[in-house]
Coordinates of C-alpha atoms and ligand atoms in Angstrom, one line a residue:
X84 CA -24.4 -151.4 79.6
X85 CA -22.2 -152.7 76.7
X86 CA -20.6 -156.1 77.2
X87 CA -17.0 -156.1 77.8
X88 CA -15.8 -158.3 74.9
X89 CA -13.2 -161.1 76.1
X90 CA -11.8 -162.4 73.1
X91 CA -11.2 -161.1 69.8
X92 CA -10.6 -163.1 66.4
X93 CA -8.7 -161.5 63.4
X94 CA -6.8 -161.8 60.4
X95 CA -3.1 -163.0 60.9
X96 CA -1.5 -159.3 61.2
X97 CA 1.8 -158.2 59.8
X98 CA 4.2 -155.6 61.0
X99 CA 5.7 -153.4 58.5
X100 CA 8.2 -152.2 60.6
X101 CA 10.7 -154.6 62.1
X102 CA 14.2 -154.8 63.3
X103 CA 15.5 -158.4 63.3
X104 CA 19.4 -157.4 63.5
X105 CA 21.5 -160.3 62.5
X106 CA 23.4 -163.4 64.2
X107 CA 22.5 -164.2 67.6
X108 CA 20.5 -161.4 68.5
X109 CA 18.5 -162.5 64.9
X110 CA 18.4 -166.3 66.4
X111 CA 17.0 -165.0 69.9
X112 CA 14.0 -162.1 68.3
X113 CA 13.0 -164.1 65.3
X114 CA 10.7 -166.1 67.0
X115 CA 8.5 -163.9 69.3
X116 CA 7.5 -162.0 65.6
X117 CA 7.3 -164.9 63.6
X118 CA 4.7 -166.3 66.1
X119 CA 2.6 -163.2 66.2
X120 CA 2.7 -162.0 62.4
X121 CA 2.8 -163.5 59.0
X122 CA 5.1 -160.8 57.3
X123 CA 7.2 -158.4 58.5
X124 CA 9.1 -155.5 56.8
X125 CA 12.7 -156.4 57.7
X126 CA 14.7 -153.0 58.1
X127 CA 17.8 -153.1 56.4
X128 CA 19.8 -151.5 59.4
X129 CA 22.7 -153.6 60.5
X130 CA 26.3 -152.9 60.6
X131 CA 27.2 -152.8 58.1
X132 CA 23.8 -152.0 56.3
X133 CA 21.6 -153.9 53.5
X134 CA 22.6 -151.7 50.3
X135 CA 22.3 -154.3 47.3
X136 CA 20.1 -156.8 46.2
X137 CA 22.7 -160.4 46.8
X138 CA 22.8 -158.9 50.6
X139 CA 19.3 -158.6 50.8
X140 CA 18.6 -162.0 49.6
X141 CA 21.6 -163.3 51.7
X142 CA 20.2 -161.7 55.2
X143 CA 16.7 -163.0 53.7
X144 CA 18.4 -166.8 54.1
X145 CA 19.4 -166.2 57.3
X146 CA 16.3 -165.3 58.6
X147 CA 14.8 -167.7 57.2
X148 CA 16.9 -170.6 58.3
X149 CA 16.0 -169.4 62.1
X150 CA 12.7 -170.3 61.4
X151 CA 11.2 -173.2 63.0
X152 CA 11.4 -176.1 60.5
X153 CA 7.0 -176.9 60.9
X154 CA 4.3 -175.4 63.6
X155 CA 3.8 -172.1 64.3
X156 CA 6.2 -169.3 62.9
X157 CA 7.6 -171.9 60.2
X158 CA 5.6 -170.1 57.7
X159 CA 7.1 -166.3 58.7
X160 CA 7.5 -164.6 55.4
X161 CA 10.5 -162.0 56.2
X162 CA 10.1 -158.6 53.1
X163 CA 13.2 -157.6 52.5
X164 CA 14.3 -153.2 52.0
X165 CA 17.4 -151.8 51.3
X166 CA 19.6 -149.1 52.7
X167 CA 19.5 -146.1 50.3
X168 CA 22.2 -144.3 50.1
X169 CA 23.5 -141.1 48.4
X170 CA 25.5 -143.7 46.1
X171 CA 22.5 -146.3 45.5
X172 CA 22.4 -147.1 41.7
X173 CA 19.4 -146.8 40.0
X174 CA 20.3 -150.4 38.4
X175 CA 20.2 -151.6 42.3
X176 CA 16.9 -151.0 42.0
X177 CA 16.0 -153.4 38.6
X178 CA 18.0 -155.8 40.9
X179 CA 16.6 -155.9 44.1
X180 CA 12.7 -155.6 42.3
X181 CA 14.2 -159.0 40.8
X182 CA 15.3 -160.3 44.0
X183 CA 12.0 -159.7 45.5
X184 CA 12.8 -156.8 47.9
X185 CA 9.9 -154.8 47.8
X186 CA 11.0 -151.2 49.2
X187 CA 14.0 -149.3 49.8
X188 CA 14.5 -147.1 53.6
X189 CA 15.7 -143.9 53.3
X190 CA 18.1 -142.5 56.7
X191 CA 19.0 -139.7 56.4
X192 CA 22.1 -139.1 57.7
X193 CA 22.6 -139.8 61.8
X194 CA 18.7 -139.6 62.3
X195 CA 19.0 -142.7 64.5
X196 CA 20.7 -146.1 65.3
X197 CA 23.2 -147.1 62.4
X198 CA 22.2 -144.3 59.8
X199 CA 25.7 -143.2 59.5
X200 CA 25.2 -144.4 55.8
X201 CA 22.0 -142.6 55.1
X202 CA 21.3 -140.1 52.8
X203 CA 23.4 -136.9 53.3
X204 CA 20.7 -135.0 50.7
X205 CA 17.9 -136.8 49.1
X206 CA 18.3 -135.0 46.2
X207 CA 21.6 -137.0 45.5
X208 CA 18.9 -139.9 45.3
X209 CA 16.8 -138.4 42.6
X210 CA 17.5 -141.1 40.0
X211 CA 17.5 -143.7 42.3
X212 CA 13.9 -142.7 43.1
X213 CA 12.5 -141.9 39.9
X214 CA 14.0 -145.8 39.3
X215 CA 11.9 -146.4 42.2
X216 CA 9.0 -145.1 40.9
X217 CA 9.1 -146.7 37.5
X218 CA 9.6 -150.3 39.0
X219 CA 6.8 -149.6 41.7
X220 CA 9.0 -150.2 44.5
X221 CA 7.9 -148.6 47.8
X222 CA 9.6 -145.5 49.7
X223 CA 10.2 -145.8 53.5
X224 CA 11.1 -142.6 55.5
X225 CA 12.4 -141.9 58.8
X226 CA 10.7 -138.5 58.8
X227 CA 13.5 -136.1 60.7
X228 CA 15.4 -133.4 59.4
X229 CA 18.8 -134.3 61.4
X230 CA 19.6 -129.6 61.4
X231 CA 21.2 -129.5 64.9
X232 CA 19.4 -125.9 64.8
X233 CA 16.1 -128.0 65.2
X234 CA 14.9 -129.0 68.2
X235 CA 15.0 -133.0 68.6
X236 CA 11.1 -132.7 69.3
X237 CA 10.5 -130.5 65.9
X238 CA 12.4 -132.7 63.9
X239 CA 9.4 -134.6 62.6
X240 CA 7.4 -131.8 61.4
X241 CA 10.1 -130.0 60.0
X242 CA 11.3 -132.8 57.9
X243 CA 7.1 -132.5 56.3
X244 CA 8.5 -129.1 55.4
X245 CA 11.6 -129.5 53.9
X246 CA 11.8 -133.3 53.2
X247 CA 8.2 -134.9 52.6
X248 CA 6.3 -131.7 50.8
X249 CA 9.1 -131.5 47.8
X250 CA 9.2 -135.2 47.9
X251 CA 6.1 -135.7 46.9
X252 CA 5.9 -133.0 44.6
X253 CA 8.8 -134.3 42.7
X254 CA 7.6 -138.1 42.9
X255 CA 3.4 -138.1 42.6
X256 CA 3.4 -141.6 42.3
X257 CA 6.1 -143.3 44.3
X258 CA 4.8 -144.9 47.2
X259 CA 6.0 -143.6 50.4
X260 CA 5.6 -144.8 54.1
X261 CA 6.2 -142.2 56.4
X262 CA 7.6 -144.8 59.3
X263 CA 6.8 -144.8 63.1
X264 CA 4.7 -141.0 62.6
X265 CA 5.0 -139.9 66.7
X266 CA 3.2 -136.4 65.7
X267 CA 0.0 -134.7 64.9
X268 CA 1.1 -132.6 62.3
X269 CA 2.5 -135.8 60.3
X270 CA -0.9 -137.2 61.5
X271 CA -2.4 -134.6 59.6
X272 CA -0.1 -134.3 56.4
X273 CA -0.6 -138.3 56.0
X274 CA -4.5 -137.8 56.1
X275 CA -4.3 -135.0 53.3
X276 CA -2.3 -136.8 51.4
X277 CA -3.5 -139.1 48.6
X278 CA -3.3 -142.7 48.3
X279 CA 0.6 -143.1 47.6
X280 CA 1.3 -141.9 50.9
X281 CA 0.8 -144.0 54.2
X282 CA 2.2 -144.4 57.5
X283 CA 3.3 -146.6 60.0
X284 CA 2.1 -146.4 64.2
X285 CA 3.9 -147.9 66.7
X286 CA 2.4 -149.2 69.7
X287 CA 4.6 -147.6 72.3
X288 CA 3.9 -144.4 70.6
X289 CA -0.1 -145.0 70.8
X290 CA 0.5 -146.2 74.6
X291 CA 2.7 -143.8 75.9
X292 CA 3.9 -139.7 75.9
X293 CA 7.1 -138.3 76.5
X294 CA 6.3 -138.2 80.4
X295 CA 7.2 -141.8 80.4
X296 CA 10.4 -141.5 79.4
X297 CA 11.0 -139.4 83.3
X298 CA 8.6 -140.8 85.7
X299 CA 10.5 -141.5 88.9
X300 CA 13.6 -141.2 86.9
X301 CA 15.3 -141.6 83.4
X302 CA 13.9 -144.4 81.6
X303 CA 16.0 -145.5 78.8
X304 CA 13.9 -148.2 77.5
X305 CA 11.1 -145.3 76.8
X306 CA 13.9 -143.9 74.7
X307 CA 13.2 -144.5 70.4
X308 CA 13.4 -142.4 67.5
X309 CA 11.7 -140.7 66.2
X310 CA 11.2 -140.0 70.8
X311 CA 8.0 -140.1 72.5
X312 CA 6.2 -136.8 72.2
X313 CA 3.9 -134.8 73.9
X314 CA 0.1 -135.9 74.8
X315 CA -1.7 -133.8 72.5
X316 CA 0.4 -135.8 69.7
X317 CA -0.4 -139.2 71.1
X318 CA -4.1 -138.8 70.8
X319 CA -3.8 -137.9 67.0
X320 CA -1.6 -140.7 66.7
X321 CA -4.2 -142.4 68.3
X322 CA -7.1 -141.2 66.2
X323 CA -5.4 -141.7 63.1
X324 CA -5.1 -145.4 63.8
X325 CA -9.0 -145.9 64.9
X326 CA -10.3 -143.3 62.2
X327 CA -10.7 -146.3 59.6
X328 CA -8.4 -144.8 57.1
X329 CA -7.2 -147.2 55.2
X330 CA -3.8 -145.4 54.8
X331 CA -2.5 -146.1 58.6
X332 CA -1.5 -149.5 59.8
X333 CA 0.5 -151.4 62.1
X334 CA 4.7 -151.0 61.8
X335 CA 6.3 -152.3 65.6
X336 CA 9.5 -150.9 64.8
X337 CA 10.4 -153.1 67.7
X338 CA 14.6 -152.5 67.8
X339 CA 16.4 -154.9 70.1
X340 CA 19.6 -153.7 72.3
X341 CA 20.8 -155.5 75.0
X342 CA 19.8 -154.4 78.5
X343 CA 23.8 -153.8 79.1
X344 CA 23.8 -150.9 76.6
X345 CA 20.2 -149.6 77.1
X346 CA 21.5 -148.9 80.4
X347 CA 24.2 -147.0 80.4
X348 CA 25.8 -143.4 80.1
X349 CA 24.6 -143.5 76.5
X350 CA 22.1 -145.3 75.6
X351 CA 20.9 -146.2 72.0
X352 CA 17.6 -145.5 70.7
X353 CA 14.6 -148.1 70.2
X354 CA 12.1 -150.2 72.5
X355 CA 11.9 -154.0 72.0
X356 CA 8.1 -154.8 71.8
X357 CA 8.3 -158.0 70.0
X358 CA 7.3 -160.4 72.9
X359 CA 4.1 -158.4 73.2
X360 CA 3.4 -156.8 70.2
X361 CA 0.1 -157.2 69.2
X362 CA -1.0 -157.4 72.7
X363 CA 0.2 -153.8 73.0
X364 CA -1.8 -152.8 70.2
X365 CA -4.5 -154.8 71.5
X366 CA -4.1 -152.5 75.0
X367 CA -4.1 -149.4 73.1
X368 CA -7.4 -149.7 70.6
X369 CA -9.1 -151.2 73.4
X370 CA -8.1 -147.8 76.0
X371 CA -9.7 -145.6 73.6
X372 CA -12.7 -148.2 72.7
X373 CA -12.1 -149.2 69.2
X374 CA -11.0 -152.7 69.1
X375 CA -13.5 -153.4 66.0
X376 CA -11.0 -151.0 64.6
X377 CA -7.4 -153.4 65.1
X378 CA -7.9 -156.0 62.6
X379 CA -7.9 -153.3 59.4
X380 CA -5.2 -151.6 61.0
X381 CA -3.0 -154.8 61.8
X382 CA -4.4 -156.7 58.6
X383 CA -5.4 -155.4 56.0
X384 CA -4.1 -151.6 55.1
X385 CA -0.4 -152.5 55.0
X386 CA -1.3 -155.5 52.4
X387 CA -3.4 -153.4 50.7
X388 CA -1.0 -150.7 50.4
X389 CA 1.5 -153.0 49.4
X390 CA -0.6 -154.5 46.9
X391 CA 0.4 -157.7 48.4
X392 CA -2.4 -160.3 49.0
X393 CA -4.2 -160.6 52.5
X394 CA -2.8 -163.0 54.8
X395 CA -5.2 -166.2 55.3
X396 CA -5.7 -167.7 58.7
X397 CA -6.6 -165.7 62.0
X398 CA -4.9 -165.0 65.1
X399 CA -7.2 -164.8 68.5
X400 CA -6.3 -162.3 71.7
X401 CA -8.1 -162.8 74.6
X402 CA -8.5 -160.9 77.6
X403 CA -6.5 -162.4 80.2
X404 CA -4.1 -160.4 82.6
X405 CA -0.2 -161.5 82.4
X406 CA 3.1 -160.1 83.4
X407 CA 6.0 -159.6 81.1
X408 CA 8.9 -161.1 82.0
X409 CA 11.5 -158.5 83.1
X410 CA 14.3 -160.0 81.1
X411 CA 15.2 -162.5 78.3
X412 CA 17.8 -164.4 77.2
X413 CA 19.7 -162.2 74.2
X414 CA 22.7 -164.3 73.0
X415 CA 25.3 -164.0 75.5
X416 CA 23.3 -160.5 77.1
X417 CA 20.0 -160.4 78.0
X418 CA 17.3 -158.0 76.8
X419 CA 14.1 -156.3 78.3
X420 CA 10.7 -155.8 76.6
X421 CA 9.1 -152.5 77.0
X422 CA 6.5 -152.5 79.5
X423 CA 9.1 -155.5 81.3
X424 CA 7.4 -156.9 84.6
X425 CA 3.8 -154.7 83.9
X426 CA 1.0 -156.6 83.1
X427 CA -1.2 -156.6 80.0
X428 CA -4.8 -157.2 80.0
X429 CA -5.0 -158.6 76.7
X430 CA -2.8 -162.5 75.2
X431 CA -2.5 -163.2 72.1
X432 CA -3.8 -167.3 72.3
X433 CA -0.8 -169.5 71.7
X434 CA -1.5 -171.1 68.0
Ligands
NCD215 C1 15.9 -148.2 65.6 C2 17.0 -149.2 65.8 O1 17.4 -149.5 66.9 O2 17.5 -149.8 64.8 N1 15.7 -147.4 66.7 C3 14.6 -146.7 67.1 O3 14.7 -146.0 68.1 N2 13.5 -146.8 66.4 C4 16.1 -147.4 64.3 C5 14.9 -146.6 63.9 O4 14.0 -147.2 63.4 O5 14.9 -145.4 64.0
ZN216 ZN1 12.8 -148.7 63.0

């Protein structure tokens, strides 16, 4: 019989999908990612939203100055994207490459939490992302069409269809990130593509279906976009991110709200996985027996995507049961982690 392995050692990981919001609900997330990962992809998302270069390096100041001053997280290297929008400026784009920001995020239009700025037709964008292409910045899609005539659970593949297919057509070597894939057919499309396309996995999407978002009653903090599908979806999710390819890694797209307005009559969309993030990821690869498999995903393919170096230094999980909390502090609110009060069997060592 194989030995159950009880620790594992690997790279420092990076999540290239974060949301860090701003103020104090910055001041009170920061730290839970900074201490896990070395980078993050900072989503440009806030109210209002991250749209030129100065704002970018501005928000990039602030999350830096909530970093520990020496120990661990101190070194937390936030990337900075913009908002694109149907007005972006192709000369925004010579900017922010000078700024540093490394990739813009393309909303379209109401897909999700503050995308009421987002792009109303990508075509509108065309120079912008020809600009793109030139200056090798990177592409990041929420992949859903946003048709009321499509079925929230379609969305994803139909935006392949009418989004991602012309996209890359038009733009063969713009690098694009399909964000937070939560389907087999953009499973599928990512595989076939060639290596300017990648995506992102989220841990709660390789953990869970859409039956968690009912059992014994309606559980808002199951409830993201792009929403938890079916189970048929989370296994090629699943497979995609233990097949090896190089063109999957790890994006948390952690998005805190506070408990108050999770729970309620309307509830906004996203799952706060920062306090266990890489233990989740940890939880899933091991389920399905392929934790030799985690440190490429979590460390090396988004770097090498990126064409950023590799971080240095390594990051140990060991198998050792603990309970999340079931709520912490959030400014003047409090929050909850998915998975609040469950235990994990895997903890990331504290550095
Ligand atoms: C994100 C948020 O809250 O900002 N929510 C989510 O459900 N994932 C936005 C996003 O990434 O779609
Ligand atoms: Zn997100």
């Amino acid at each position: 019989m194989a030995s159950i392995p009880t620790s594992l050692t690997i790279t420092r990981p990076d999540d290239w999908h974060l949301h860090l919001r701003d103020g104090a609900a910055l001041a009170a997330v920061l730290p839970y990612s900074a201490a896990q990962f070395g980078r993050a992809i900072v989503m440009p998302n806030l109210k209002p939203p991250i749209t030129t270069a100065a704002q970018a390096l501005a928000y990039r100041d602030r999350i830096l100055a909530g970093l520990p001053e020496a120990g661990p997280g101190s070194d937390f290297q936030p990337l900075m994207t913009l908002y694109l929008t149907d007005s972006t400026a192709p000369d925004e784009v010579s900017a922010a490459r000078a700024a540093g920001v490394v990739a813009l995020k393309l909303y379209p239009a109401g897909a999700t939490t503050n995308s009421d700025a987002g792009v109303t037709d990508i075509r509108k964008t065309y120079r912008t992302l020809e600009a793109m292409q030139r200056e090798g910045l990177l592409l990041l899609v929420h992949g859903e069409v946003t048709d009321p005539e499509v079925d929230l659970f379609d969305r994803e593949a139909v935006f392949i269809e009418r989004v991602m297919q012309p996209l890359r057509r038009d733009f063969p070597e713009l690098k694009v990130v399909f964000e937070h894939i939560t389907t087999l057919q953009a499973a599928q499309y990512v595989s076939a593509c060639d290596a300017h396309t990648a995506a992102t996995i989220t841990a709660h999407h390789l953990l869970f279906n859409r039956n968690a978002l009912f059992v014994g009653g309606l559980r808002p903090h199951y409830y993201c976009l792009p929403v938890l599908k079916r189970e048929a979806h989370r296994l090629a999710l699943v497979q995609a991110a233990t097949s090896g390819s190089a063109r999957f890694f790890l994006g948390s797209d952690s998005a805190p709200h506070a408990a108050a307005l999770k729970e309620q009559s309307v509830c906004g969309a996203g799952c706060f996985t920062a306090p266990a993030a890489l233990e989740l990821y940890a939880e899933a690869f091991d389920a399905a027996g392929a934790l030799d498999k985690l440190e490429a995903f979590a460390s090396f393919n988004g770097p090498d995507f990126y064409s950023l170096p590799r971080n240095h230094g390594q990051v140990r999980l060991h198998r050792e049961p603990w309970t999340l909390p079931e709520t912490l502090p959030f400014g003047d609110a409090t929050i909850k982690p998915l998975c609040a009060g469950e235990t994990l069997n895997w903890r990331l060592q504290a550095a």
